[in-house]
XYZ file of C-alpha atoms in Angstrom:
682
model
C -1.176 -27.938 -0.093
C 0.369 -24.303 0.824
C 3.745 -26.408 2.654
C 4.277 -28.253 -0.267
C 4.254 -25.296 -2.934
C 6.384 -23.196 -0.841
C 8.558 -26.463 0.386
C 8.055 -25.360 4.130
C 8.537 -29.575 5.463
C 11.015 -28.381 7.870
C 11.352 -26.596 11.042
C 14.287 -24.845 9.036
C 12.770 -23.499 6.053
C 9.226 -22.136 8.108
C 12.491 -19.156 9.411
C 12.859 -18.373 6.004
C 9.700 -16.206 4.420
C 8.370 -17.010 1.434
C 9.328 -13.840 -0.589
C 12.439 -11.211 -0.036
C 12.193 -7.778 -1.889
C 10.454 -4.898 -3.249
C 7.075 -5.048 -1.227
C 7.539 -7.978 0.820
C 10.215 -5.511 2.596
C 7.419 -2.674 3.615
C 4.551 -5.786 4.864
C 7.515 -7.003 6.127
C 8.342 -3.743 8.470
C 5.182 -2.989 9.068
C 4.090 -6.611 10.684
C 7.942 -5.576 12.688
C 6.711 -2.324 14.102
C 2.816 -4.364 15.127
C 4.805 -6.300 17.277
C 7.213 -3.339 18.813
C 4.144 -2.103 19.375
C 4.065 0.893 16.932
C 0.460 0.140 14.989
C -2.798 0.004 17.039
C -5.900 1.873 15.765
C -6.514 5.408 17.377
C -2.808 6.358 18.129
C -0.256 8.014 16.092
C 1.154 6.147 13.387
C 4.982 5.877 14.930
C 7.595 3.642 14.157
C 10.074 5.008 17.233
C 13.238 3.033 15.589
C 12.533 3.701 11.918
C 13.201 8.013 10.693
C 15.650 8.451 13.906
C 15.745 10.667 16.216
C 12.414 11.875 15.064
C 10.657 8.541 14.911
C 8.675 7.851 11.324
C 5.847 9.267 10.914
C 3.660 7.173 8.785
C -0.580 9.138 10.340
C -0.767 9.963 6.417
C -0.010 6.200 5.258
C -2.928 4.529 6.059
C -2.642 0.773 6.975
C -4.671 -2.278 6.081
C -5.904 -4.581 8.521
C -4.538 -2.792 11.118
C -6.581 -5.873 13.595
C -4.027 -8.606 11.313
C -1.043 -6.855 11.459
C -1.774 -6.451 15.550
C -2.444 -10.342 15.325
C 0.576 -11.558 13.384
C 2.337 -9.472 15.131
C 1.832 -9.914 18.445
C 2.518 -14.353 16.885
C 5.921 -12.596 16.281
C 6.868 -11.922 19.428
C 6.751 -14.972 20.125
C 7.677 -17.670 16.945
C 10.152 -15.041 15.166
C 8.719 -12.768 12.718
C 9.349 -14.871 9.041
C 8.303 -17.574 10.821
C 4.515 -15.993 11.718
C 3.849 -14.247 8.004
C 4.869 -18.257 6.888
C 1.842 -18.956 9.401
C -0.507 -16.374 8.615
C -0.716 -17.404 4.510
C -0.809 -20.730 5.844
C -3.584 -19.209 7.481
C -4.590 -17.142 4.651
C -5.544 -20.277 2.519
C -7.615 -21.991 5.631
C -9.706 -19.680 6.609
C -10.774 -18.949 2.945
C -11.381 -21.744 2.252
C -13.422 -22.098 5.833
C -15.137 -19.570 5.003
C -16.665 -19.632 1.788
C -17.763 -24.149 2.842
C -19.722 -22.438 6.121
C -21.592 -19.572 3.950
C -22.603 -22.672 0.428
C -22.482 -25.472 2.719
C -24.830 -24.433 5.905
C -26.931 -21.059 3.877
C -27.265 -22.359 0.734
C -27.612 -26.083 0.965
C -25.650 -27.033 -1.770
C -23.789 -30.369 -0.607
C -20.962 -31.228 0.725
C -19.388 -32.047 -2.005
C -19.715 -29.449 -4.033
C -19.164 -27.129 -0.955
C -15.896 -28.330 -1.152
C -14.867 -28.138 -4.507
C -15.309 -24.451 -4.839
C -13.468 -23.619 -0.645
C -10.497 -24.842 -2.254
C -10.867 -23.397 -5.820
C -11.812 -20.107 -4.381
C -8.524 -20.631 -1.728
C -5.987 -21.187 -4.774
C -7.568 -18.340 -7.410
C -4.996 -16.218 -9.579
C -5.791 -12.593 -7.683
C -4.231 -14.474 -4.472
C -2.299 -16.885 -4.425
C 0.288 -14.789 -7.790
C -0.291 -11.938 -5.057
C 1.981 -13.595 -1.818
C 3.214 -11.554 1.194
C 4.252 -8.602 -1.015
C 0.281 -7.779 -1.341
C -0.233 -9.127 1.889
C -3.430 -7.110 3.079
C -5.146 -8.211 0.098
C -4.675 -12.661 -0.384
C -6.935 -12.755 3.501
C -10.218 -12.542 0.584
C -12.697 -15.098 3.127
C -14.470 -11.500 4.449
C -15.222 -11.849 0.923
C -17.997 -14.958 1.142
C -19.245 -14.132 4.036
C -19.842 -10.282 2.865
C -21.651 -11.360 -0.210
C -24.383 -13.169 1.816
C -25.213 -10.484 3.902
C -25.869 -9.077 0.992
C -28.257 -11.758 -0.672
C -29.552 -11.296 2.436
C -31.087 -8.330 3.448
C -31.656 -8.226 -0.561
C -33.328 -11.173 -1.298
C -34.155 -13.498 2.255
C -38.048 -12.759 4.209
C -37.175 -14.178 7.497
C -33.852 -11.061 8.408
C -34.748 -10.686 11.901
C -32.838 -8.837 14.056
C -32.826 -11.384 16.317
C -31.388 -13.951 13.951
C -28.800 -15.091 12.233
C -29.149 -13.663 8.973
C -28.520 -10.229 11.704
C -25.422 -11.537 12.788
C -23.711 -12.668 9.651
C -24.776 -9.063 7.835
C -22.965 -7.336 11.305
C -20.217 -9.345 11.416
C -19.358 -8.913 8.026
C -19.945 -5.228 8.348
C -17.506 -5.226 10.787
C -14.879 -7.840 9.781
C -14.894 -5.875 6.588
C -14.523 -1.974 7.905
C -11.062 -3.354 9.204
C -10.094 -5.528 7.292
C -8.699 -4.194 3.387
C -10.199 -0.632 2.047
C -9.801 -2.861 -1.852
C -12.885 -5.118 -0.534
C -14.893 -2.799 1.596
C -15.531 -0.526 -1.091
C -17.088 -2.974 -3.064
C -19.007 -4.861 -0.401
C -20.726 -1.007 0.642
C -21.633 -0.708 -3.087
C -22.773 -3.488 -3.113
C -25.565 -3.181 0.023
C -25.747 -0.282 -1.547
C -27.369 -1.877 -4.792
C -29.123 -5.061 -1.839
C -30.512 -2.079 -0.311
C -32.340 -0.547 -3.914
C -33.700 -3.920 -3.842
C -34.850 -3.940 -1.113
C -36.747 -0.545 -1.160
C -38.346 -1.019 -4.225
C -39.734 -4.808 -3.304
C -40.939 -5.548 -0.939
C -38.955 -3.153 1.739
C -38.627 -5.152 4.690
C -38.031 -3.309 7.671
C -36.147 -5.839 9.436
C -34.436 -6.131 5.902
C -33.957 -2.177 5.810
C -32.858 -1.515 8.616
C -30.099 -4.439 9.335
C -28.925 -3.569 5.943
C -28.431 0.347 7.011
C -27.004 -0.480 10.702
C -24.525 -2.331 8.876
C -23.225 0.640 6.188
C -23.252 2.040 9.189
C -21.282 -0.407 11.535
C -18.513 -0.603 7.970
C -17.753 2.876 7.905
C -17.613 3.218 12.179
C -14.960 -0.057 12.096
C -13.258 2.657 9.707
C -12.888 5.179 10.338
C -11.690 3.163 14.027
C -9.145 1.522 11.789
C -7.449 4.039 10.106
C -8.343 7.609 12.393
C -4.878 8.785 12.669
C -5.178 9.862 9.052
C -7.471 12.423 10.374
C -6.668 13.343 13.930
C -3.547 12.627 13.862
C -1.252 14.336 10.587
C 0.427 17.153 11.733
C 1.199 18.534 8.408
C -2.069 18.973 6.323
C -1.698 20.389 4.082
C 1.402 18.428 3.042
C 1.742 16.891 -0.984
C 0.318 13.078 -0.413
C 2.295 10.249 0.331
C 0.466 7.941 -2.443
C 0.417 9.524 -5.983
C -2.531 8.702 -8.023
C -4.130 10.501 -11.099
C -6.997 9.889 -13.402
C -4.579 7.745 -16.125
C -3.992 5.050 -12.885
C -7.873 4.219 -12.854
C -7.615 3.107 -16.948
C -3.637 0.972 -16.228
C -5.178 -0.420 -13.272
C -8.584 -1.143 -14.282
C -10.270 -4.068 -14.954
C -9.723 -5.410 -18.312
C -12.208 -7.447 -18.823
C -10.293 -9.768 -21.977
C -7.746 -10.289 -18.656
C -9.960 -12.670 -16.854
C -9.684 -15.064 -19.418
C -5.554 -14.928 -19.816
C -3.842 -16.920 -18.377
C -0.115 -16.593 -17.296
C 2.122 -17.014 -19.413
C 4.545 -19.479 -16.209
C 0.701 -21.933 -16.213
C 1.789 -25.321 -16.109
C -0.047 -25.778 -19.784
C 2.840 -24.420 -22.949
C -0.624 -23.676 -24.550
C -2.164 -21.917 -22.106
C 1.112 -20.332 -20.921
C 1.457 -19.866 -24.699
C -1.692 -18.101 -24.859
C -0.630 -15.765 -21.276
C 2.603 -15.631 -23.554
C 1.185 -14.109 -26.061
C -1.000 -11.592 -24.471
C 2.024 -10.311 -22.363
C 4.549 -8.778 -25.792
C 1.535 -7.846 -27.079
C -0.537 -6.157 -24.357
C 0.724 -2.504 -24.461
C -1.682 -0.873 -21.328
C -0.992 -3.798 -17.919
C -1.526 -2.602 -14.461
C -1.039 -6.466 -11.935
C -0.588 -8.105 -15.559
C -2.434 -11.690 -14.968
C -4.616 -11.201 -11.731
C -7.936 -11.328 -13.366
C -7.197 -15.063 -14.732
C -10.404 -17.444 -13.712
C -9.530 -20.443 -14.523
C -11.075 -22.738 -16.350
C -13.389 -23.952 -13.335
C -14.009 -19.512 -13.084
C -14.312 -19.514 -16.864
C -17.190 -21.939 -17.325
C -18.989 -20.843 -14.682
C -18.542 -17.019 -15.803
C -20.525 -17.946 -18.983
C -22.854 -20.056 -17.791
C -23.907 -17.731 -15.036
C -24.329 -14.542 -18.841
C -26.407 -18.028 -20.480
C -28.322 -17.951 -17.729
C -28.837 -14.480 -17.132
C -29.405 -14.528 -20.711
C -32.465 -16.714 -21.438
C -33.868 -15.669 -17.327
C -34.317 -12.425 -19.122
C -35.709 -13.679 -22.006
C -38.020 -15.199 -20.029
C -39.094 -11.933 -18.476
C -37.604 -13.926 -15.385
C -35.867 -13.137 -12.266
C -32.356 -12.765 -13.067
C -30.252 -15.042 -10.924
C -28.727 -12.940 -7.535
C -25.128 -13.405 -8.305
C -25.778 -12.395 -12.666
C -26.871 -9.541 -10.750
C -23.851 -8.251 -8.678
C -21.331 -9.901 -11.321
C -22.901 -7.821 -14.165
C -23.075 -4.081 -11.991
C -18.754 -4.775 -11.100
C -17.890 -5.238 -14.484
C -19.866 -2.163 -14.860
C -18.282 -0.336 -12.260
C -14.510 -1.916 -12.611
C -14.225 -2.285 -16.311
C -11.815 0.716 -18.853
C -14.122 3.217 -19.527
C -16.652 2.108 -16.754
C -18.470 4.070 -13.582
C -14.995 3.948 -12.060
C -13.315 6.036 -14.820
C -16.298 8.652 -14.704
C -15.840 8.915 -11.018
C -11.651 9.416 -11.748
C -12.664 11.879 -14.444
C -15.720 14.168 -12.887
C -14.655 13.735 -9.115
C -11.239 13.229 -8.924
C -11.766 9.592 -7.186
C -8.636 8.542 -7.645
C -7.438 6.188 -4.478
C -9.227 2.948 -5.668
C -7.741 3.195 -8.346
C -6.704 -0.872 -9.416
C -10.472 -1.883 -10.082
C -9.231 -4.978 -11.539
C -8.720 -6.352 -7.880
C -12.517 -6.665 -7.453
C -12.108 -10.338 -9.552
C -11.436 -11.724 -5.484
C -15.915 -10.991 -5.981
C -16.078 -12.012 -9.516
C -14.783 -15.327 -8.247
C -16.659 -16.115 -5.609
C -19.767 -15.287 -6.654
C -18.678 -17.377 -10.148
C -17.614 -20.141 -7.845
C -21.053 -20.286 -6.035
C -23.089 -19.423 -8.874
C -21.519 -23.372 -10.346
C -21.167 -24.877 -6.845
C -24.808 -24.523 -6.640
C -26.614 -24.148 -9.834
C -23.994 -28.482 -9.752
C -25.177 -29.754 -6.215
C -28.579 -29.257 -7.514
C -27.794 -30.927 -11.149
C -26.316 -33.951 -9.849
C -29.326 -34.180 -6.505
C -30.051 -37.368 -8.196
C -26.748 -39.235 -7.951
C -25.713 -41.585 -6.110
C -23.601 -40.505 -4.005
C -19.777 -42.337 -5.435
C -20.986 -40.608 -9.171
C -21.670 -37.299 -7.421
C -18.483 -37.631 -5.511
C -15.901 -38.518 -8.674
C -17.387 -35.755 -10.846
C -16.698 -33.592 -7.369
C -12.672 -35.069 -7.720
C -12.826 -34.505 -11.383
C -14.222 -30.725 -11.532
C -11.623 -30.394 -8.690
C -8.469 -31.584 -10.080
C -9.115 -29.950 -13.209
C -9.016 -26.881 -11.284
C -6.632 -27.064 -8.989
C -4.068 -28.263 -11.935
C -4.938 -25.635 -14.189
C -4.952 -22.500 -10.673
C -2.061 -23.833 -7.937
C 1.012 -21.996 -9.489
C 4.187 -24.239 -10.364
C 6.535 -25.442 -7.211
C 8.628 -23.001 -5.540
C 11.716 -22.434 -6.864
C 14.747 -24.383 -5.301
C 17.051 -22.143 -6.132
C 14.272 -18.838 -5.145
C 14.426 -20.165 -1.433
C 18.358 -21.027 -1.542
C 18.602 -17.308 -2.338
C 16.288 -16.065 -0.096
C 17.054 -17.923 2.613
C 21.052 -17.183 2.542
C 19.795 -13.510 1.953
C 17.912 -13.096 5.139
C 20.996 -15.138 7.018
C 23.378 -13.145 6.279
C 21.171 -9.983 7.003
C 20.761 -11.522 10.738
C 24.862 -12.299 11.014
C 25.064 -8.311 9.809
C 22.155 -7.548 12.344
C 23.799 -9.660 15.427
C 27.474 -7.924 14.272
C 26.474 -3.829 14.657
C 24.288 -4.540 17.476
C 27.743 -5.696 19.566
C 28.900 -3.068 17.512
C 27.241 -1.007 18.876
C 25.344 0.634 22.577
C 21.865 0.166 22.825
C 19.184 2.620 20.942
C 22.555 3.722 18.237
C 21.465 5.598 15.850
C 22.435 4.197 11.815
C 22.408 6.267 8.743
C 22.220 4.758 5.287
C 22.756 5.626 2.113
C 21.705 6.435 -0.603
C 19.572 8.262 1.934
C 15.823 7.547 0.038
C 12.761 8.598 1.445
C 8.667 6.445 2.154
C 6.740 5.096 0.136
C 6.306 4.377 -3.558
C 9.709 5.490 -4.630
C 11.705 5.183 -7.954
C 15.818 3.838 -5.909
C 18.864 4.709 -7.779
C 20.398 2.242 -10.108
C 19.944 -2.087 -9.047
C 18.701 -0.952 -5.235
C 14.579 -2.237 -4.843
C 12.334 0.377 -3.839
C 12.184 -0.836 0.591
C 15.082 -2.454 0.693
C 16.758 -0.013 3.035
C 14.351 -1.734 6.093
C 16.563 -5.084 5.677
C 18.822 -3.811 8.676
C 15.427 -2.383 10.963
C 13.718 -6.376 10.289
C 17.059 -7.791 11.947
C 17.626 -5.843 14.794
C 16.158 -4.875 18.123
C 17.428 -2.022 19.198
C 19.345 0.251 17.110
C 17.378 2.403 14.984
C 17.625 4.013 11.185
C 16.932 6.852 9.566
C 14.823 5.801 6.745
C 11.447 4.760 7.120
C 10.938 8.722 7.215
C 8.032 9.705 5.504
C 8.366 11.647 2.029
C 7.460 15.105 0.899
C 7.174 16.286 4.820
C 10.192 18.030 6.907
C 10.529 15.556 9.317
C 12.412 13.714 7.513
C 13.638 17.371 5.507
C 17.511 17.063 6.693
C 18.339 13.685 5.625
C 18.565 15.534 2.087
C 21.004 18.379 2.709
C 22.762 15.564 3.277
C 22.239 13.272 0.349
C 24.838 14.570 -1.841
C 27.851 15.239 1.480
C 31.340 15.599 0.683
C 32.451 12.905 3.249
C 33.589 15.427 5.623
C 30.675 17.214 6.074
C 28.699 14.040 5.926
C 30.098 12.087 9.112
C 31.272 15.680 10.629
C 27.130 16.798 10.720
C 25.995 13.014 11.954
C 28.131 12.633 14.306
C 27.157 15.827 15.943
C 23.860 14.399 15.227
C 24.718 11.535 17.534
C 24.817 8.564 14.885
C 27.545 6.102 15.237
C 27.578 4.229 12.287
C 26.917 3.787 8.100
C 25.320 1.742 6.380
C 25.421 1.500 2.520
C 23.540 -0.903 -0.115
C 26.333 -0.930 -2.882
C 23.866 -1.322 -4.729
C 22.419 2.301 -4.776
C 25.232 3.771 -6.225
C 26.557 3.220 -9.804
C 30.585 2.014 -8.563
C 29.911 0.556 -5.983
C 30.181 2.844 -3.542
C 33.428 2.215 -3.475
C 35.001 6.070 -4.413
C 32.689 6.844 -0.839
C 33.832 4.328 0.918
C 37.647 4.898 -0.296
C 37.186 9.062 1.389
C 36.099 7.575 4.455
C 38.982 5.504 5.137
C 41.577 8.483 4.105
C 39.466 10.200 6.654
C 40.785 7.366 9.419
C 36.939 5.864 8.745
C 37.375 2.263 8.207
C 36.523 0.113 11.403
C 34.033 -1.611 9.306
C 31.570 -4.701 9.105
C 30.898 -6.007 5.926
C 27.698 -8.380 5.532
C 28.186 -11.675 4.296
C 25.661 -11.446 0.286
C 29.353 -8.283 0.294
C 26.184 -5.743 -1.035
C 26.027 -4.400 2.202
C 28.727 -1.871 4.503
C 28.393 -0.916 7.472
C 30.884 2.023 8.773
C 31.408 3.496 12.358
C 31.150 6.742 13.771
C 32.575 8.478 16.105
C 28.869 9.700 18.128
C 28.939 13.601 19.915
C 28.482 13.090 23.805
C 26.585 15.626 23.220
C 24.500 15.449 20.729
C 22.074 18.235 18.662
C 19.217 17.599 16.739
C 19.439 17.562 12.608
C 17.163 20.633 11.144
C 16.688 21.328 7.909
C 18.235 24.313 5.528
C 15.094 24.469 3.518
C 11.758 24.401 2.678
C 9.723 21.464 2.275
C 7.073 21.881 -1.236
C 3.821 20.846 0.206
C 0.250 20.987 -1.594
C -0.052 23.442 -4.604
C 2.954 23.040 -6.070
C 3.554 20.377 -9.240
C 5.409 17.327 -8.508
C 8.527 18.538 -9.781
C 10.843 21.037 -11.004
C 11.880 21.773 -14.561
C 14.474 23.861 -15.468
C 15.642 24.179 -11.867
C 11.905 25.998 -11.584
C 9.136 24.552 -9.361
C 6.463 26.218 -10.433
C 3.293 26.449 -8.416
C -0.295 25.794 -9.428
C -1.953 27.738 -6.485
C -1.792 29.120 -3.593
C 1.193 27.078 -2.466
C 2.475 25.909 1.334
C 5.784 25.200 2.219
C 7.028 23.329 5.662
C 10.088 23.895 8.580
C 10.483 21.265 11.421
C 11.875 23.220 13.906
C 12.741 20.542 16.029
C 13.835 21.962 19.677
C 11.639 22.207 21.810
C 11.209 26.087 22.372
C 10.306 29.391 20.482
C 13.246 30.684 17.996
C 13.625 32.862 15.234
C 14.667 32.689 11.463
C 15.219 34.528 8.319
C 14.036 33.038 6.204
C 14.516 33.365 2.091
C 12.750 32.956 -1.023
C 13.935 33.080 -4.800
C 10.669 33.824 -6.510
C 9.860 34.323 -10.538
C 6.155 34.701 -12.026
C 4.870 34.291 -15.776
C 3.616 37.405 -15.633
C 4.570 40.515 -12.476
C 2.355 40.021 -9.902
C 1.895 40.777 -5.688
C 2.700 37.118 -3.636
C 2.027 37.569 0.580
C 3.613 34.803 2.817
C 1.638 33.720 5.278
C 3.063 31.399 8.229
C -0.054 29.371 10.400
C -2.371 31.513 8.730
C -1.265 35.246 8.962
C -0.005 37.338 6.836
C 4.084 37.984 7.639
C 5.050 39.494 3.722
C 4.503 40.914 0.630
C 6.805 39.999 -2.034
C 6.473 41.322 -6.286
C 7.604 39.312 -8.197
C 7.791 39.625 -12.023
C 9.384 37.566 -15.087
C 12.993 37.156 -13.696
C 14.358 35.664 -10.007
C 13.477 37.479 -7.483
C 15.030 36.870 -3.526
C 12.204 37.525 -1.104
C 13.106 38.283 2.268
C 11.548 37.690 5.756
C 14.679 39.547 8.098
C 13.412 37.334 11.056
C 10.683 35.122 11.861
C 9.507 33.649 15.338
C 9.123 29.553 14.459
C 7.291 27.749 17.761
C 9.003 23.779 17.942
C 7.059 21.180 16.153
C 5.348 21.446 12.105
C 5.825 25.155 11.643
C 3.142 25.841 7.836
C 3.839 28.618 5.270
C 1.493 29.328 2.721
C 2.623 31.599 -0.264
C -1.414 33.352 -2.692
C -1.152 35.105 -5.690
C -3.115 37.674 -6.375
C -3.556 36.231 -10.098
C -5.165 33.415 -11.890
C -2.825 30.244 -13.029
C -2.258 29.911 -16.031
C -1.791 27.294 -19.073
C 1.643 27.472 -20.409
C 2.043 25.419 -22.908
C 0.094 21.884 -23.947
C 0.445 18.552 -21.869
C 0.392 17.563 -18.271
C 1.397 20.882 -15.530
C 1.717 23.279 -17.775
C -0.903 25.331 -15.191
C 1.742 27.710 -13.359
C 0.861 30.467 -10.978
C 4.390 31.469 -9.976
C 7.868 29.427 -9.551
C 10.054 29.124 -6.891
C 14.613 28.148 -8.598
C 15.705 28.627 -4.026
C 14.630 28.727 -0.853
C 17.150 29.595 2.161
C 15.628 28.895 6.611
C 18.540 29.711 8.835
C 18.400 29.953 12.516
C 19.319 33.182 14.260
C 20.900 31.727 17.121
C 23.533 29.484 18.583
C 21.527 25.746 19.284
C 22.465 23.385 16.521
C 25.414 22.267 13.774
C 23.828 22.770 10.558
């Protein structure tokens, strides 16, 4: 089914990815980094060929599914990056079906035909098939049925013992979920917590409680191992977080119950597609559109489960476990639910997209359906039961399986990939191994709004194809190591080329889509300066201009400080306002302590005293007021590496006007940092 849907009938078709745009570039870059050994757990996450010349430090940017990434990366070293990603996506569907089948067949005693129906429908839920390569980690859902089984064993099993298959399931599920996608772990931990509560309020079997508690600890320990770098290898803890999350996002991306019943506008049935198109036109507050759709079988099962639960409640009987789990997940994840309460009152914004809980809801509903249908048809003849199962499966797949991949789209991807491969070959033939290439327009990473027609993460394209070349793109935004790039973002061509050559860069890589005029003016000025040796991509969008790197390059160094925590994200009329004690940082690339002059142009809503601290030690005190004032530290010794500063005011920040980002303590108009000795070409 996967091969047919994606048109992968020939070996040649496996040489191109299913997606080659947007988030897919980031996923492919992570897999490339894993294939080159840059993504091992419990080690600094530094991508050596990105963020040149220092490397791309991704310690503050969590990498989900490290074992999966390493496995696919290892496979990529053998068969190539794109065949490996295709094989991994196929495995995602197969593993989801097999695990669902094993859980309901082995543990819930569902008849094989109904187990197969549920397995295939679970493997092709919209929340996974519509995500694709761009959300690579989220399509591996095989841990969800296993995790649900573990919670039910802890909550209800009377035969759960330490030396039993049930204990192995619980601990195995915990370890796998801890190493898997953090969202799935987040939802599973909630259900396991309720399972422990149910056991405590009920039978209080010591084995169940101890196994369940141990499972939670195993999951958390595995999560800590997988994300070790976030706590132990961050050298700029005062920097702004790389991922911007806020309360508004928890509303936008929360589960909207109506979306469980709204098919996508691309549905193969016209009347159902019309419903999706109407929702697309009328809804004003959408997140990840149409991913929560349960499908016809899922919707029927959801209503059936609700009716069964209501009937049990009215009869004062126990409610089905699937219904209880579903009820909690709905209470937690929906707009205005527990997720928004936590976000508003505790600031828990990280897990904003609680619509992703739908994969748990889908599994719960399908398990309920196949269990009930297996019981209801138990007395039927085998041929009739098989016919009924085939009919349900056919209806479900016709509803859930997306349309075949458009051949024109596949050909476009293949053509772009071929153009990038050819460009990389020509670049590596023209440049020495390990040569550094500066990419324009200069972009931060991750999650930025790129200029003009350029898409986010598109600068990863040459990195994916090249084997030894290094690129400046990929340096983490809001970090001191990459600040020097922004000093060159708008530099005149003569200044740009002179500095890059002094830094040892061998070429400029231009993506025309990032320039209003297609980079014609810049290319013309470079030609006038004598930089007319070029390599043009077959698609005409990418141009590589050869430089003349210095034989004795120096390391690049920023001319300005980097805003960290305590500052509003955007400047207002040229002023960046602080709303509390505010951090700044600077990276000294040379392996020695050096003297610098620091100048800060500051103002404040009201007269106040501001103290400047360096690595916790006070170095100067400034008196500032409403008029901008240059505050200077004539000489300050800065050791090599990242240096962190902090500005502290003697007055509490005050709110100036209504709306967000109006809390103000003091503001910075400009800043300069200047070395007091020769060393770098600044």
